[in-house]
XYZ file of C-alpha atoms in Angstrom:
491
model
C 0.092 0.137 0.016
C 1.141 3.439 -0.857
C 0.100 5.986 1.356
C -2.117 8.820 -0.196
C 0.312 12.236 -0.310
C -0.886 15.845 0.699
C -0.348 18.243 -1.770
C 2.631 19.944 0.175
C 4.582 16.541 0.926
C 4.192 15.866 -2.682
C 5.784 19.179 -3.837
C 8.224 18.889 -1.385
C 9.702 14.997 -2.003
C 9.440 16.457 -5.791
C 11.527 19.826 -4.959
C 14.032 17.285 -3.301
C 14.194 14.892 -6.167
C 14.780 17.678 -8.699
C 17.627 19.594 -6.354
C 19.458 16.092 -5.581
C 19.472 15.313 -9.411
C 21.322 18.453 -9.842
C 23.930 17.762 -7.370
C 25.384 15.289 -9.554
C 24.686 11.396 -9.893
C 28.300 10.487 -7.741
C 27.003 12.482 -4.656
C 23.661 10.989 -4.595
C 24.719 7.390 -5.480
C 27.041 7.965 -2.233
C 24.333 8.900 -0.041
C 22.236 6.179 -1.241
C 24.868 3.654 -0.446
C 25.303 4.857 2.718
C 21.658 4.541 3.469
C 21.916 0.866 2.100
C 24.735 0.059 4.643
C 22.839 1.588 7.700
C 19.182 0.676 6.814
C 18.901 -1.821 4.409
C 19.133 -4.990 7.170
C 16.868 -3.786 10.059
C 14.520 -1.139 8.103
C 15.641 1.179 11.085
C 17.471 4.694 11.203
C 18.550 4.793 15.022
C 20.949 7.416 16.330
C 23.815 6.002 15.410
C 22.600 5.324 11.822
C 21.067 9.239 12.025
C 24.975 10.748 13.136
C 26.338 9.185 9.813
C 24.070 10.105 7.627
C 24.166 13.651 8.907
C 27.656 13.760 8.893
C 27.996 12.795 5.380
C 25.500 15.674 4.517
C 27.112 18.248 6.635
C 30.543 17.028 4.957
C 29.107 17.826 1.512
C 26.910 20.852 2.255
C 27.314 22.154 -0.939
C 25.810 19.421 -2.991
C 22.834 18.524 -1.036
C 21.397 22.282 -0.655
C 18.031 21.120 -0.544
C 18.256 19.664 2.413
C 19.544 22.686 4.075
C 16.961 25.047 5.286
C 19.157 28.487 6.875
C 22.187 26.506 6.861
C 20.699 24.351 9.048
C 19.705 20.081 8.340
C 16.238 20.277 7.531
C 15.630 16.815 9.166
C 11.972 16.269 7.889
C 13.065 16.796 4.292
C 16.161 14.087 4.897
C 13.646 11.514 6.223
C 10.869 12.043 3.632
C 14.029 11.200 1.102
C 14.961 8.338 2.889
C 11.092 6.936 3.020
C 10.921 7.434 -0.711
C 14.221 5.779 -1.299
C 13.646 2.372 0.396
C 9.752 2.835 -0.825
C 11.199 2.451 -4.397
C 13.247 -0.696 -3.889
C 12.187 -4.185 -4.548
C 10.855 -5.177 -2.504
C 9.924 -1.702 -0.659
C 10.343 -1.163 2.657
C 8.956 1.056 5.221
C 11.591 2.608 7.487
C 11.510 3.354 11.285
C 12.923 5.902 12.576
C 14.119 5.832 16.197
C 16.261 8.827 16.449
C 13.333 11.106 16.802
C 13.671 14.275 19.061
C 10.510 14.938 20.539
C 9.618 18.283 22.538
C 6.863 17.731 24.835
C 4.031 20.259 25.670
C 2.347 18.969 29.456
C -1.028 20.398 29.850
C -2.879 19.969 33.677
C -6.266 21.117 34.026
C -6.317 22.939 37.295
C -10.427 23.091 37.841
C -12.254 22.619 40.783
C -13.509 18.944 39.687
C -9.424 18.122 39.038
C -8.476 18.851 42.421
C -10.037 16.338 44.592
C -7.966 13.444 41.937
C -5.170 14.175 44.369
C -6.635 14.545 48.244
C -4.437 13.449 50.475
C -7.364 10.883 51.648
C -7.019 9.152 48.353
C -5.172 6.264 47.046
C -2.413 8.250 44.787
C -3.514 6.645 41.725
C -4.050 9.602 39.807
C -0.566 10.979 41.165
C 1.626 7.791 40.645
C 0.134 7.509 36.647
C 0.478 10.693 35.862
C 4.441 10.915 36.999
C 5.246 7.313 35.871
C 4.166 8.762 32.470
C 6.365 11.562 32.723
C 9.418 10.116 34.146
C 9.510 7.535 31.304
C 9.639 10.868 29.033
C 13.526 11.254 27.515
C 15.381 14.405 27.264
C 14.736 17.785 29.396
C 13.397 19.607 26.700
C 9.526 19.829 27.540
C 7.343 21.993 29.153
C 4.384 22.371 31.188
C 1.401 24.497 31.443
C -1.816 24.635 33.715
C -5.255 25.231 32.346
C -8.677 25.994 33.483
C -9.625 29.841 32.222
C -6.354 30.162 30.698
C -3.409 28.568 29.659
C -0.303 29.342 32.047
C 3.153 28.346 32.092
C 4.127 26.731 35.038
C 7.279 28.649 36.137
C 9.311 26.207 38.060
C 9.084 23.352 34.966
C 8.317 19.899 34.380
C 11.135 17.867 36.621
C 9.943 19.779 39.001
C 6.575 19.508 38.772
C 7.341 15.371 39.204
C 8.863 16.377 42.349
C 5.781 18.114 44.129
C 4.321 16.269 47.168
C 0.821 18.699 46.239
C 0.642 18.722 42.619
C -2.333 20.996 42.783
C -1.128 22.832 45.540
C 1.771 23.715 43.718
C -0.063 25.091 40.906
C -2.905 26.918 43.170
C -3.637 30.682 41.562
C -2.642 29.980 38.616
C -5.739 30.721 36.134
C -9.637 30.851 37.349
C -10.301 26.981 38.231
C -13.850 27.683 38.556
C -14.305 26.555 34.613
C -12.262 25.223 31.848
C -12.348 26.928 28.580
C -11.776 23.962 26.472
C -11.694 26.329 23.336
C -8.078 27.625 23.895
C -6.901 25.163 25.816
C -7.870 22.237 21.941
C -6.790 25.456 20.030
C -3.240 25.393 21.938
C -2.911 21.322 21.369
C -4.123 21.378 17.867
C -3.239 24.050 16.297
C 0.052 25.281 18.182
C 2.134 22.061 18.125
C 4.593 21.994 16.125
C 5.828 19.156 13.687
C 8.714 18.171 16.202
C 6.332 18.526 19.744
C 4.379 15.923 21.151
C 1.314 18.068 23.407
C -0.011 16.064 26.686
C -3.390 17.274 28.933
C -4.851 15.818 31.519
C -8.008 16.098 32.319
C -11.682 15.055 33.420
C -13.215 16.018 29.726
C -16.106 17.643 31.305
C -17.196 20.691 29.642
C -18.097 23.702 31.417
C -18.603 27.517 30.905
C -18.516 30.732 32.988
C -22.025 30.169 33.946
C -23.723 27.102 33.490
C -26.319 27.286 36.395
C -30.108 26.741 35.079
C -28.756 25.550 31.254
C -30.431 23.174 29.828
C -27.898 19.987 28.816
C -28.888 19.808 26.289
C -27.586 23.271 25.070
C -24.436 22.507 26.794
C -23.747 19.662 24.305
C -24.706 21.669 21.427
C -22.395 24.258 22.707
C -19.548 21.686 23.326
C -19.854 20.288 19.607
C -19.969 23.340 18.034
C -16.986 24.169 19.665
C -15.415 21.476 18.374
C -16.300 22.276 15.143
C -14.763 25.747 15.103
C -11.725 24.356 16.648
C -10.827 21.083 14.752
C -10.897 22.443 11.267
C -8.450 20.972 8.299
C -5.712 20.990 10.372
C -6.659 17.948 11.469
C -5.599 16.215 8.514
C -1.944 16.537 9.684
C -2.746 15.998 13.210
C -3.658 12.593 15.068
C -5.214 12.987 18.702
C -5.404 10.054 21.192
C -7.577 9.638 24.433
C -6.646 7.453 27.154
C -9.394 6.708 29.759
C -8.043 6.139 33.077
C -9.673 5.756 36.455
C -8.227 7.048 39.974
C -9.174 7.411 43.225
C -11.603 10.880 43.681
C -11.746 12.316 47.509
C -13.765 15.921 47.880
C -16.239 18.122 46.353
C -18.122 17.043 42.888
C -19.896 19.698 41.002
C -22.730 18.911 38.826
C -23.538 20.891 35.426
C -26.742 22.358 37.329
C -25.013 23.517 40.677
C -21.368 24.381 39.487
C -21.019 26.943 42.786
C -22.086 24.190 45.214
C -20.101 20.805 45.348
C -21.257 17.112 46.434
C -18.729 15.099 48.386
C -17.695 12.080 46.551
C -15.248 9.560 47.929
C -14.637 6.681 45.314
C -13.117 5.940 41.883
C -13.612 8.571 38.891
C -12.766 8.461 35.314
C -9.932 10.981 33.711
C -8.430 11.296 30.473
C -5.046 11.833 28.949
C -4.797 13.146 25.587
C -2.128 13.664 23.357
C -1.592 15.381 19.659
C 0.949 15.501 17.873
C 1.578 15.709 13.612
C 0.788 12.171 12.011
C 4.503 11.549 11.541
C 5.378 11.549 15.149
C 2.877 9.595 16.078
C 3.273 6.708 13.414
C 6.690 7.219 14.510
C 6.395 7.490 18.031
C 5.586 3.876 19.344
C 8.526 2.328 17.238
C 10.842 4.423 18.761
C 13.022 2.494 21.364
C 13.773 5.593 23.346
C 9.908 5.878 24.042
C 9.264 2.387 24.207
C 8.705 2.834 28.529
C 6.418 6.003 27.784
C 4.092 4.448 24.727
C 3.160 1.307 27.026
C 0.113 3.199 28.442
C -1.574 -0.061 29.402
C 1.319 -0.196 32.317
C -0.128 2.872 33.970
C -2.249 2.824 37.006
C -5.691 3.283 36.214
C -5.677 2.160 32.490
C -8.479 1.435 31.476
C -9.368 1.952 27.364
C -7.581 4.272 24.096
C -8.755 5.600 21.199
C -6.856 7.481 18.662
C -8.397 9.993 15.733
C -7.279 10.404 12.386
C -8.115 10.947 9.248
C -7.305 8.487 6.855
C -4.269 5.602 6.142
C -2.279 6.863 9.011
C -0.729 3.700 9.372
C 0.871 1.639 6.693
C 2.136 -1.948 8.043
C 4.189 -4.833 6.951
C 1.753 -7.461 5.182
C 2.103 -10.415 2.811
C 0.379 -13.178 1.864
C 1.520 -16.626 2.808
C 2.012 -19.647 0.518
C 0.379 -22.448 2.623
C -0.887 -23.067 5.387
C -3.078 -25.143 7.865
C -6.357 -22.145 6.702
C -5.776 -22.228 3.456
C -8.182 -23.745 0.740
C -7.738 -23.811 -3.254
C -4.444 -22.985 -4.919
C -3.147 -19.929 -6.593
C 0.261 -18.759 -7.861
C 2.313 -15.414 -6.699
C 2.936 -13.490 -9.845
C 6.376 -13.182 -10.153
C 9.196 -10.630 -8.804
C 7.239 -10.265 -5.561
C 10.231 -11.511 -3.712
C 9.423 -12.303 -0.164
C 6.165 -9.551 0.097
C 3.409 -11.616 -2.118
C 0.440 -9.204 -3.029
C -0.434 -10.044 -6.353
C -1.348 -13.480 -7.261
C -2.855 -15.310 -10.343
C -3.698 -18.712 -11.471
C -6.471 -18.785 -8.872
C -8.606 -22.434 -8.338
C -11.046 -22.840 -5.612
C -11.046 -26.098 -2.996
C -12.958 -28.525 -5.293
C -14.361 -29.824 -2.182
C -15.582 -26.551 -0.693
C -15.712 -24.402 -3.714
C -14.340 -21.264 -2.088
C -11.013 -19.781 -1.411
C -9.174 -19.348 1.602
C -6.088 -17.346 2.339
C -3.795 -16.782 4.961
C -2.632 -13.048 5.165
C 0.214 -11.955 7.373
C -0.363 -8.699 8.929
C 2.168 -6.565 11.490
C -0.238 -4.956 14.155
C 2.202 -4.217 16.144
C 2.962 -0.199 17.055
C -0.378 1.257 16.716
C -2.067 3.561 19.156
C -4.945 0.954 19.011
C -6.370 -1.318 21.600
C -5.576 -4.854 20.933
C -9.128 -6.108 21.089
C -10.082 -3.198 18.198
C -7.522 -4.667 16.283
C -9.087 -8.180 16.280
C -12.578 -7.703 16.055
C -13.280 -8.347 12.683
C -16.476 -6.431 12.543
C -13.933 -3.381 12.487
C -12.860 -4.448 9.211
C -14.324 -3.130 5.691
C -13.537 -5.664 2.777
C -14.065 -4.791 -0.659
C -13.304 -7.185 -3.846
C -15.741 -8.694 -6.673
C -15.060 -12.045 -5.208
C -17.128 -11.244 -1.993
C -14.050 -11.816 0.339
C -14.604 -11.820 3.908
C -12.260 -12.069 6.927
C -13.307 -15.404 8.737
C -10.713 -14.836 11.862
C -7.962 -12.827 12.658
C -5.321 -14.934 14.989
C -1.904 -14.020 16.703
C 1.078 -15.568 14.517
C 1.609 -19.124 15.946
C 4.630 -20.949 15.811
C 3.411 -23.603 13.287
C 3.496 -21.074 11.213
C 6.931 -19.962 11.056
C 8.563 -22.746 8.902
C 11.343 -22.501 6.520
C 9.364 -22.114 3.595
C 6.858 -19.659 5.021
C 9.365 -17.374 7.458
C 10.815 -15.290 4.879
C 6.947 -13.852 3.843
C 5.750 -13.785 7.926
C 8.383 -10.643 7.731
C 7.329 -8.330 10.643
C 3.444 -9.564 10.798
C 1.894 -10.338 14.459
C -1.561 -11.903 13.231
C -2.942 -14.212 10.892
C -6.121 -12.912 8.926
C -8.072 -15.608 7.378
C -9.818 -14.480 3.838
C -12.714 -16.433 2.576
C -13.878 -16.003 -1.367
C -16.956 -17.607 -1.989
C -16.054 -16.634 -5.642
C -13.020 -15.577 -6.588
C -13.002 -12.794 -9.235
C -10.152 -11.353 -10.666
C -9.676 -7.530 -9.037
C -8.651 -6.033 -6.144
C -8.958 -6.257 -2.731
C -9.151 -3.761 -0.210
C -8.966 -4.641 3.663
C -9.714 -1.645 5.929
C -9.996 -0.792 9.458
C -11.991 1.575 10.048
C -11.800 4.183 12.239
C -14.954 5.102 14.351
C -16.026 5.673 17.910
C -15.178 2.806 19.891
C -18.210 1.304 22.321
C -16.512 2.458 25.433
C -17.229 6.305 24.761
C -21.267 5.669 24.933
C -20.616 3.687 27.915
C -18.496 6.363 29.518
C -20.875 8.969 28.980
C -23.320 10.300 31.242
C -25.940 13.077 30.317
C -27.102 14.083 33.838
C -24.537 13.890 36.547
C -26.561 15.031 39.550
C -25.661 11.646 40.845
C -22.020 10.962 40.456
C -21.300 8.126 39.106
C -17.964 5.958 38.864
C -17.582 5.363 35.251
C -19.288 7.579 33.313
C -18.228 11.534 31.769
C -20.504 13.946 31.693
C -21.167 14.858 28.166
C -18.184 12.956 27.197
C -19.690 11.675 24.029
C -21.099 14.648 23.023
C -17.629 16.358 23.221
C -15.460 13.281 21.137
C -18.631 12.974 18.837
C -17.927 16.568 17.640
C -14.089 15.737 17.316
C -14.847 12.657 15.589
C -17.083 14.332 12.918
C -14.678 17.016 12.395
C -11.928 14.353 11.619
C -14.597 12.522 9.643
C -15.281 15.542 7.168
C -11.837 15.860 6.582
C -11.321 11.974 5.882
C -11.073 10.541 2.193
C -14.472 8.903 2.028
C -14.762 6.907 5.702
C -11.822 7.284 8.100
C -9.676 4.184 8.291
C -6.359 3.330 10.081
C -5.018 1.403 7.289
C -6.285 -0.041 3.564
C -4.303 -3.110 2.823
C -4.922 -3.943 -0.833
C -4.299 -7.286 -2.905
C -4.984 -8.311 -6.675
C -5.720 -11.140 -8.260
C -5.166 -11.234 -11.815
C -6.506 -12.780 -14.626
């Protein structure tokens, strides 16, 4: 599968290609030879590989002017060139970059309904999860902000915040804690997050305005959806947003939508959320960056429950290949010549004589994605299009029995096997899409009336997230999906 490229990226690659063509074939050949040396074997550019590449370019700066802007190396342009170079080799390869230096902007909501999560009478799970996550971040080039009525820099910095005994006590007096301006907050994390940055927001996701007393909740929900439509515009095509549902102890006043000034005491578990926003490229590479492996293991955090990733279209480009033999296969076919170790085109297809159908095994790499495992392996989340009425019969993990000497080379980095069934095999393309849609846990976590405090729900959550989803869907090319696997049956 070739990911659809936005026009600016296409133009960027075209300019780089033209510039490299003018720098002399000798220089280009030397660069390409170096790329093969450092990344051909493991399809990875780590910090050591990156140092070799940038050192070579710096020594030959006059011959690679297109990679430099104002005298400084344009890392994104170099990475795009490397990706394009390996994508056009035979067989094509997807390169993982583990050298990515990511700057983190951390936003902590400090509203009246957030303070009780770190009460001295609680079990400490909220602070433990947040500190554990932040301690897993490499580097020190990270910033912290306190958000409520405004977005305010935390002057002591992120490292001091991690060491604070009372995280809400240390941030007291910053902004107006009586309400949360989600419009300003989302504008910051969505539209002001740079290309090499990741923004993290910790919030209870309860939409509130300056004066909500006596307001019909349906009006509040409509206002929340209007806010997201206003903020989440065309820029979402370049940004992905991950929302992680967490659970922490809550000990203190809870402010219902119809009584924003008079809290009701609550002692028990309550949901809160960690939201991460970054460029699509950053989100794709983050999970495969060895330096961020611990940070990205969100399921290890105390109180983790679920996660969901918003994106417009084809964020991931996983390795996949048909296997040539296997216990679940029926019928016969031949791989089209010239495909080497990744088989996506077949011919001379014949259904099984006894069953009358064709059954294929497709090896797919489902690793390194910010998607719940249950969602990834639920066949109802996939859409299959083909002239031969193909369906997914089963998705299972790769077994040791699949790793035969003959099949191992086709497995590549695959983690799962898709068993595909076709009642009437026909020549043409087969498209297998993992659809991107709001998971069931979002609606299950919603509450339209929080006058009675519930341990698993959040007031107005589904309305707020539906507004965000609709904005992403409007900017997608058709039905939003995480990836689209293409197969072809030739005549």
